[in-house]
mmCIF file of C-alpha atoms in Angstrom:
data_model
loop_
_atom_site.group_PDB
_atom_site.id
_atom_site.type_symbol
_atom_site.label_atom_id
_atom_site.label_comp_id
_atom_site.label_asym_id
_atom_site.label_seq_id
_atom_site.Cartn_x
_atom_site.Cartn_y
_atom_site.Cartn_z
ATOM 1 C CA UNK J 1 -34.324 -15.261 -1.833
ATOM 2 C CA UNK J 2 -31.459 -15.329 0.681
ATOM 3 C CA UNK J 3 -30.153 -11.779 0.251
ATOM 4 C CA UNK J 4 -28.664 -11.167 3.674
ATOM 5 C CA UNK J 5 -25.556 -13.107 4.793
ATOM 6 C CA UNK J 6 -25.605 -14.746 8.176
ATOM 7 C CA UNK J 7 -23.250 -13.053 10.650
ATOM 8 C CA UNK J 8 -21.669 -15.317 13.266
ATOM 9 C CA UNK J 9 -19.253 -14.381 16.057
ATOM 10 C CA UNK J 10 -17.677 -17.253 17.969
ATOM 11 C CA UNK J 11 -16.975 -16.511 21.651
ATOM 12 C CA UNK J 12 -14.317 -19.219 21.966
ATOM 13 C CA UNK J 13 -11.159 -20.137 20.101
ATOM 14 C CA UNK J 14 -11.974 -22.497 17.240
ATOM 15 C CA UNK J 15 -9.676 -25.356 16.238
ATOM 16 C CA UNK J 16 -8.449 -25.011 12.674
ATOM 17 C CA UNK J 17 -9.698 -28.434 11.607
ATOM 18 C CA UNK J 18 -13.146 -27.572 12.940
ATOM 19 C CA UNK J 19 -13.163 -24.292 11.025
ATOM 20 C CA UNK J 20 -12.177 -26.001 7.764
ATOM 21 C CA UNK J 21 -14.905 -28.622 8.154
ATOM 22 C CA UNK J 22 -17.516 -25.961 8.916
ATOM 23 C CA UNK J 23 -16.503 -23.913 5.893
ATOM 24 C CA UNK J 24 -16.522 -26.922 3.587
ATOM 25 C CA UNK J 25 -20.052 -27.847 4.651
ATOM 26 C CA UNK J 26 -21.345 -24.288 4.390
ATOM 27 C CA UNK J 27 -19.836 -23.757 0.946
ATOM 28 C CA UNK J 28 -21.600 -26.890 -0.284
ATOM 29 C CA UNK J 29 -24.893 -25.696 1.205
ATOM 30 C CA UNK J 30 -24.541 -22.228 -0.323
ATOM 31 C CA UNK J 31 -23.830 -23.713 -3.737
ATOM 32 C CA UNK J 32 -26.879 -25.983 -3.447
ATOM 33 C CA UNK J 33 -29.114 -23.110 -2.312
ATOM 34 C CA UNK J 34 -29.683 -24.638 1.110
ATOM 35 C CA UNK J 35 -28.098 -21.833 3.134
ATOM 36 C CA UNK J 36 -27.365 -18.131 2.877
ATOM 37 C CA UNK J 37 -23.899 -16.637 2.681
ATOM 38 C CA UNK J 38 -21.944 -16.532 5.937
ATOM 39 C CA UNK J 39 -19.477 -14.099 7.526
ATOM 40 C CA UNK J 40 -17.831 -15.857 10.455
ATOM 41 C CA UNK J 41 -15.720 -13.964 12.990
ATOM 42 C CA UNK J 42 -13.510 -16.017 15.291
ATOM 43 C CA UNK J 43 -10.120 -16.574 16.927
ATOM 44 C CA UNK J 44 -7.839 -19.573 16.518
ATOM 45 C CA UNK J 45 -5.374 -21.014 19.045
ATOM 46 C CA UNK J 46 -1.752 -20.234 18.026
ATOM 47 C CA UNK J 47 -0.923 -21.914 14.701
ATOM 48 C CA UNK J 48 0.654 -21.395 11.311
ATOM 49 C CA UNK J 49 -1.108 -21.998 8.011
ATOM 50 C CA UNK J 50 0.481 -22.689 4.642
ATOM 51 C CA UNK J 51 -1.198 -21.370 1.527
ATOM 52 C CA UNK J 52 -0.797 -22.802 -1.950
ATOM 53 C CA UNK J 53 2.334 -20.681 -2.609
ATOM 54 C CA UNK J 54 4.062 -21.441 0.703
ATOM 55 C CA UNK J 55 7.793 -22.215 0.537
ATOM 56 C CA UNK J 56 9.487 -24.538 3.009
ATOM 57 C CA UNK J 57 12.308 -22.002 3.500
ATOM 58 C CA UNK J 58 9.799 -19.544 5.012
ATOM 59 C CA UNK J 59 8.852 -21.875 7.879
ATOM 60 C CA UNK J 60 11.602 -20.876 10.298
ATOM 61 C CA UNK J 61 10.445 -22.717 13.430
ATOM 62 C CA UNK J 62 8.369 -25.723 12.326
ATOM 63 C CA UNK J 63 8.046 -27.121 15.858
ATOM 64 C CA UNK J 64 6.843 -23.902 17.491
ATOM 65 C CA UNK J 65 3.129 -24.192 16.670
ATOM 66 C CA UNK J 66 0.983 -26.645 14.666
ATOM 67 C CA UNK J 67 1.256 -26.089 10.906
ATOM 68 C CA UNK J 68 -1.822 -26.564 8.758
ATOM 69 C CA UNK J 69 -2.125 -26.788 4.995
ATOM 70 C CA UNK J 70 -4.867 -24.298 4.318
ATOM 71 C CA UNK J 71 -5.783 -24.714 0.654
ATOM 72 C CA UNK J 72 -6.180 -20.956 0.292
ATOM 73 C CA UNK J 73 -4.047 -18.667 -1.803
ATOM 74 C CA UNK J 74 -0.926 -17.083 -0.363
ATOM 75 C CA UNK J 75 2.027 -18.272 1.708
ATOM 76 C CA UNK J 76 2.640 -18.762 5.430
ATOM 77 C CA UNK J 77 0.689 -16.789 7.983
ATOM 78 C CA UNK J 78 0.009 -16.880 11.713
ATOM 79 C CA UNK J 79 -3.310 -17.074 13.550
ATOM 80 C CA UNK J 80 -3.784 -16.784 17.288
ATOM 81 C CA UNK J 81 -5.640 -15.102 20.134
ATOM 82 C CA UNK J 82 -6.035 -11.361 19.777
ATOM 83 C CA UNK J 83 -6.354 -11.627 16.019
ATOM 84 C CA UNK J 84 -9.748 -11.388 14.397
ATOM 85 C CA UNK J 85 -10.114 -14.028 11.722
ATOM 86 C CA UNK J 86 -12.934 -13.347 9.279
ATOM 87 C CA UNK J 87 -14.050 -16.255 7.112
ATOM 88 C CA UNK J 88 -16.193 -15.075 4.234
ATOM 89 C CA UNK J 89 -18.404 -17.594 2.456
ATOM 90 C CA UNK J 90 -20.005 -15.644 -0.369
ATOM 91 C CA UNK J 91 -21.756 -16.633 -3.553
ATOM 92 C CA UNK J 92 -20.003 -14.799 -6.350
ATOM 93 C CA UNK J 93 -22.609 -16.072 -8.821
ATOM 94 C CA UNK J 94 -24.918 -13.538 -7.171
ATOM 95 C CA UNK J 95 -22.309 -10.805 -7.198
ATOM 96 C CA UNK J 96 -19.482 -10.394 -9.673
ATOM 97 C CA UNK J 97 -17.695 -13.483 -10.979
ATOM 98 C CA UNK J 98 -14.364 -11.731 -10.709
ATOM 99 C CA UNK J 99 -11.801 -13.094 -8.262
ATOM 100 C CA UNK J 100 -9.497 -10.074 -8.492
ATOM 101 C CA UNK J 101 -12.411 -7.756 -7.769
ATOM 102 C CA UNK J 102 -13.413 -9.912 -4.813
ATOM 103 C CA UNK J 103 -9.909 -9.788 -3.291
ATOM 104 C CA UNK J 104 -9.836 -6.048 -3.904
ATOM 105 C CA UNK J 105 -13.182 -5.708 -2.128
ATOM 106 C CA UNK J 106 -11.825 -7.636 0.862
ATOM 107 C CA UNK J 107 -8.907 -5.213 0.981
ATOM 108 C CA UNK J 108 -11.252 -2.245 0.700
ATOM 109 C CA UNK J 109 -13.457 -3.611 3.480
ATOM 110 C CA UNK J 110 -10.411 -3.958 5.721
ATOM 111 C CA UNK J 111 -9.114 -0.484 4.884
ATOM 112 C CA UNK J 112 -12.470 1.135 5.623
ATOM 113 C CA UNK J 113 -12.768 -0.824 8.853
ATOM 114 C CA UNK J 114 -9.335 0.279 10.061
ATOM 115 C CA UNK J 115 -10.135 3.820 8.980
ATOM 116 C CA UNK J 116 -12.815 3.874 11.699
ATOM 117 C CA UNK J 117 -9.879 3.899 14.151
ATOM 118 C CA UNK J 118 -7.957 6.559 12.202
ATOM 119 C CA UNK J 119 -5.498 4.027 10.804
ATOM 120 C CA UNK J 120 -4.243 4.979 7.340
ATOM 121 C CA UNK J 121 -4.058 1.435 6.011
ATOM 122 C CA UNK J 122 -3.156 0.899 2.344
ATOM 123 C CA UNK J 123 -3.011 -1.799 -0.327
ATOM 124 C CA UNK J 124 0.057 -2.513 -2.433
ATOM 125 C CA UNK J 125 -0.048 -3.597 -6.081
ATOM 126 C CA UNK J 126 2.705 -6.191 -5.583
ATOM 127 C CA UNK J 127 1.632 -7.474 -2.151
ATOM 128 C CA UNK J 128 -1.741 -8.879 -1.162
ATOM 129 C CA UNK J 129 -2.928 -7.684 2.234
ATOM 130 C CA UNK J 130 -3.205 -4.372 4.022
ATOM 131 C CA UNK J 131 -0.224 -2.315 5.133
ATOM 132 C CA UNK J 132 0.656 0.583 7.446
ATOM 133 C CA UNK J 133 3.605 2.915 6.730
ATOM 134 C CA UNK J 134 5.906 3.194 9.762
ATOM 135 C CA UNK J 135 7.864 6.502 9.620
ATOM 136 C CA UNK J 136 8.819 5.844 13.255
ATOM 137 C CA UNK J 137 10.956 2.852 12.197
ATOM 138 C CA UNK J 138 14.346 2.693 10.524
ATOM 139 C CA UNK J 139 13.943 3.103 6.729
ATOM 140 C CA UNK J 140 14.873 0.304 4.350
ATOM 141 C CA UNK J 141 18.422 0.303 2.906
ATOM 142 C CA UNK J 142 17.179 2.072 -0.238
ATOM 143 C CA UNK J 143 15.719 4.864 1.864
ATOM 144 C CA UNK J 144 12.089 3.914 1.382
ATOM 145 C CA UNK J 145 9.899 3.806 4.487
ATOM 146 C CA UNK J 146 9.394 0.585 6.318
ATOM 147 C CA UNK J 147 5.873 -0.846 6.276
ATOM 148 C CA UNK J 148 4.122 -3.296 8.592
ATOM 149 C CA UNK J 149 1.338 -5.683 7.645
ATOM 150 C CA UNK J 150 -1.757 -5.335 9.801
ATOM 151 C CA UNK J 151 -4.096 -7.630 7.867
ATOM 152 C CA UNK J 152 -3.614 -10.756 5.762
ATOM 153 C CA UNK J 153 -5.899 -11.950 2.975
ATOM 154 C CA UNK J 154 -6.128 -15.405 1.448
ATOM 155 C CA UNK J 155 -9.144 -16.911 -0.282
ATOM 156 C CA UNK J 156 -10.250 -19.983 -2.118
ATOM 157 C CA UNK J 157 -13.073 -20.115 -4.643
ATOM 158 C CA UNK J 158 -14.998 -23.293 -5.385
ATOM 159 C CA UNK J 159 -17.726 -23.224 -8.036
ATOM 160 C CA UNK J 160 -17.817 -19.429 -7.504
ATOM 161 C CA UNK J 161 -18.422 -19.709 -3.757
ATOM 162 C CA UNK J 162 -15.664 -18.246 -1.587
ATOM 163 C CA UNK J 163 -14.164 -19.413 1.678
ATOM 164 C CA UNK J 164 -11.248 -18.535 3.927
ATOM 165 C CA UNK J 165 -10.934 -14.730 3.957
ATOM 166 C CA UNK J 166 -8.889 -12.284 6.069
ATOM 167 C CA UNK J 167 -7.340 -11.695 9.454
ATOM 168 C CA UNK J 168 -6.794 -8.389 11.245
ATOM 169 C CA UNK J 169 -4.325 -7.990 14.081
ATOM 170 C CA UNK J 170 -5.975 -6.389 17.117
ATOM 171 C CA UNK J 171 -3.726 -7.521 19.967
ATOM 172 C CA UNK J 172 -1.988 -10.815 19.110
ATOM 173 C CA UNK J 173 1.418 -11.764 20.464
ATOM 174 C CA UNK J 174 3.523 -10.373 17.604
ATOM 175 C CA UNK J 175 6.540 -12.399 18.695
ATOM 176 C CA UNK J 176 4.697 -15.487 17.392
ATOM 177 C CA UNK J 177 5.354 -14.287 13.847
ATOM 178 C CA UNK J 178 9.064 -15.031 14.383
ATOM 179 C CA UNK J 179 8.456 -18.665 13.443
ATOM 180 C CA UNK J 180 7.681 -17.791 9.806
ATOM 181 C CA UNK J 181 8.458 -15.282 7.098
ATOM 182 C CA UNK J 182 4.940 -13.796 6.991
ATOM 183 C CA UNK J 183 3.542 -14.097 3.480
ATOM 184 C CA UNK J 184 7.134 -14.598 2.223
ATOM 185 C CA UNK J 185 8.034 -10.947 2.797
ATOM 186 C CA UNK J 186 11.149 -10.503 4.938
ATOM 187 C CA UNK J 187 11.870 -6.813 4.446
ATOM 188 C CA UNK J 188 8.707 -5.607 6.175
ATOM 189 C CA UNK J 189 7.229 -6.457 9.560
ATOM 190 C CA UNK J 190 3.849 -6.951 11.177
ATOM 191 C CA UNK J 191 1.843 -4.738 13.505
ATOM 192 C CA UNK J 192 -1.495 -4.594 15.300
ATOM 193 C CA UNK J 193 -3.958 -1.959 16.403
ATOM 194 C CA UNK J 194 -2.658 -2.113 19.969
ATOM 195 C CA UNK J 195 0.959 -2.016 18.713
ATOM 196 C CA UNK J 196 0.046 1.242 16.952
ATOM 197 C CA UNK J 197 -1.060 2.630 20.304
ATOM 198 C CA UNK J 198 -4.795 2.171 19.789
ATOM 199 C CA UNK J 199 -6.707 0.493 22.681
ATOM 200 C CA UNK J 200 -9.128 -1.304 20.325
ATOM 201 C CA UNK J 201 -10.914 -4.495 21.387
ATOM 202 C CA UNK J 202 -12.169 -7.359 19.266
ATOM 203 C CA UNK J 203 -15.724 -6.169 19.971
ATOM 204 C CA UNK J 204 -14.810 -2.685 18.698
ATOM 205 C CA UNK J 205 -13.431 -4.179 15.514
ATOM 206 C CA UNK J 206 -16.455 -6.412 15.026
ATOM 207 C CA UNK J 207 -18.758 -3.401 15.192
ATOM 208 C CA UNK J 208 -16.667 -1.560 12.568
ATOM 209 C CA UNK J 209 -16.590 -4.644 10.309
ATOM 210 C CA UNK J 210 -20.398 -4.870 10.407
ATOM 211 C CA UNK J 211 -20.804 -1.175 9.619
ATOM 212 C CA UNK J 212 -18.416 -1.171 6.646
ATOM 213 C CA UNK J 213 -19.491 -4.525 5.188
ATOM 214 C CA UNK J 214 -22.610 -3.032 3.663
ATOM 215 C CA UNK J 215 -20.605 -0.154 2.159
ATOM 216 C CA UNK J 216 -18.463 -2.589 0.181
ATOM 217 C CA UNK J 217 -20.582 -5.701 -0.373
ATOM 218 C CA UNK J 218 -24.120 -4.312 -0.260
ATOM 219 C CA UNK J 219 -24.093 -3.559 -3.970
ATOM 220 C CA UNK J 220 -24.496 -5.739 -7.063
ATOM 221 C CA UNK J 221 -26.345 -8.470 -5.186
ATOM 222 C CA UNK J 222 -28.587 -10.491 -7.497
ATOM 223 C CA UNK J 223 -31.193 -13.120 -6.668
ATOM 224 C CA UNK J 224 -29.843 -16.536 -5.707
ATOM 225 C CA UNK J 225 -28.448 -18.573 -8.577
ATOM 226 C CA UNK J 226 -29.639 -22.076 -9.332
ATOM 227 C CA UNK J 227 -27.340 -24.793 -8.022
#
């Protein structure tokens, strides 16, 4: 039985096409029982990705960076150096065959990870991703507090095996988000751990991700399913 996911950290930026090809191959191997699940931590060169709900109007500067059609759920997002991308290839046949629960678990994993750095990150019922309330910023016109997104989530499920995953902003160039309306939400902004005044490194975040992964995903794991 392959009960423990592989854990891979790439020490170089990975081209988006290469990442997609690697995920496609691994998902096929997981489904066929040839390989264990995989959690892959990496960085991409600066680029934009378009999810299945992306709107052309939200791509504000199409010539700024390469734009890739991702095949995952969600809208436009940015990836680049200083952002930890976490691709999660997991066999939901061995866990819970519940996509909403899986997305919620990814959010919970992110929230617990950020909590290790005393960041009060939160989920929102009407917005996928993880958010930080910013009382230090000008409130919205209706008086409600402004919020910044610190982590994006977008997944795809094929034959109950997941790929794509999440991204957490550690220290990316936040000005790169100006080329898109991130996730189609214009009224809120984006932030990072360093932007919040926390001198966190990618290595620090990786350690926290490993520690909290078991807390969220170490339950309900059943023996490998037949292909």
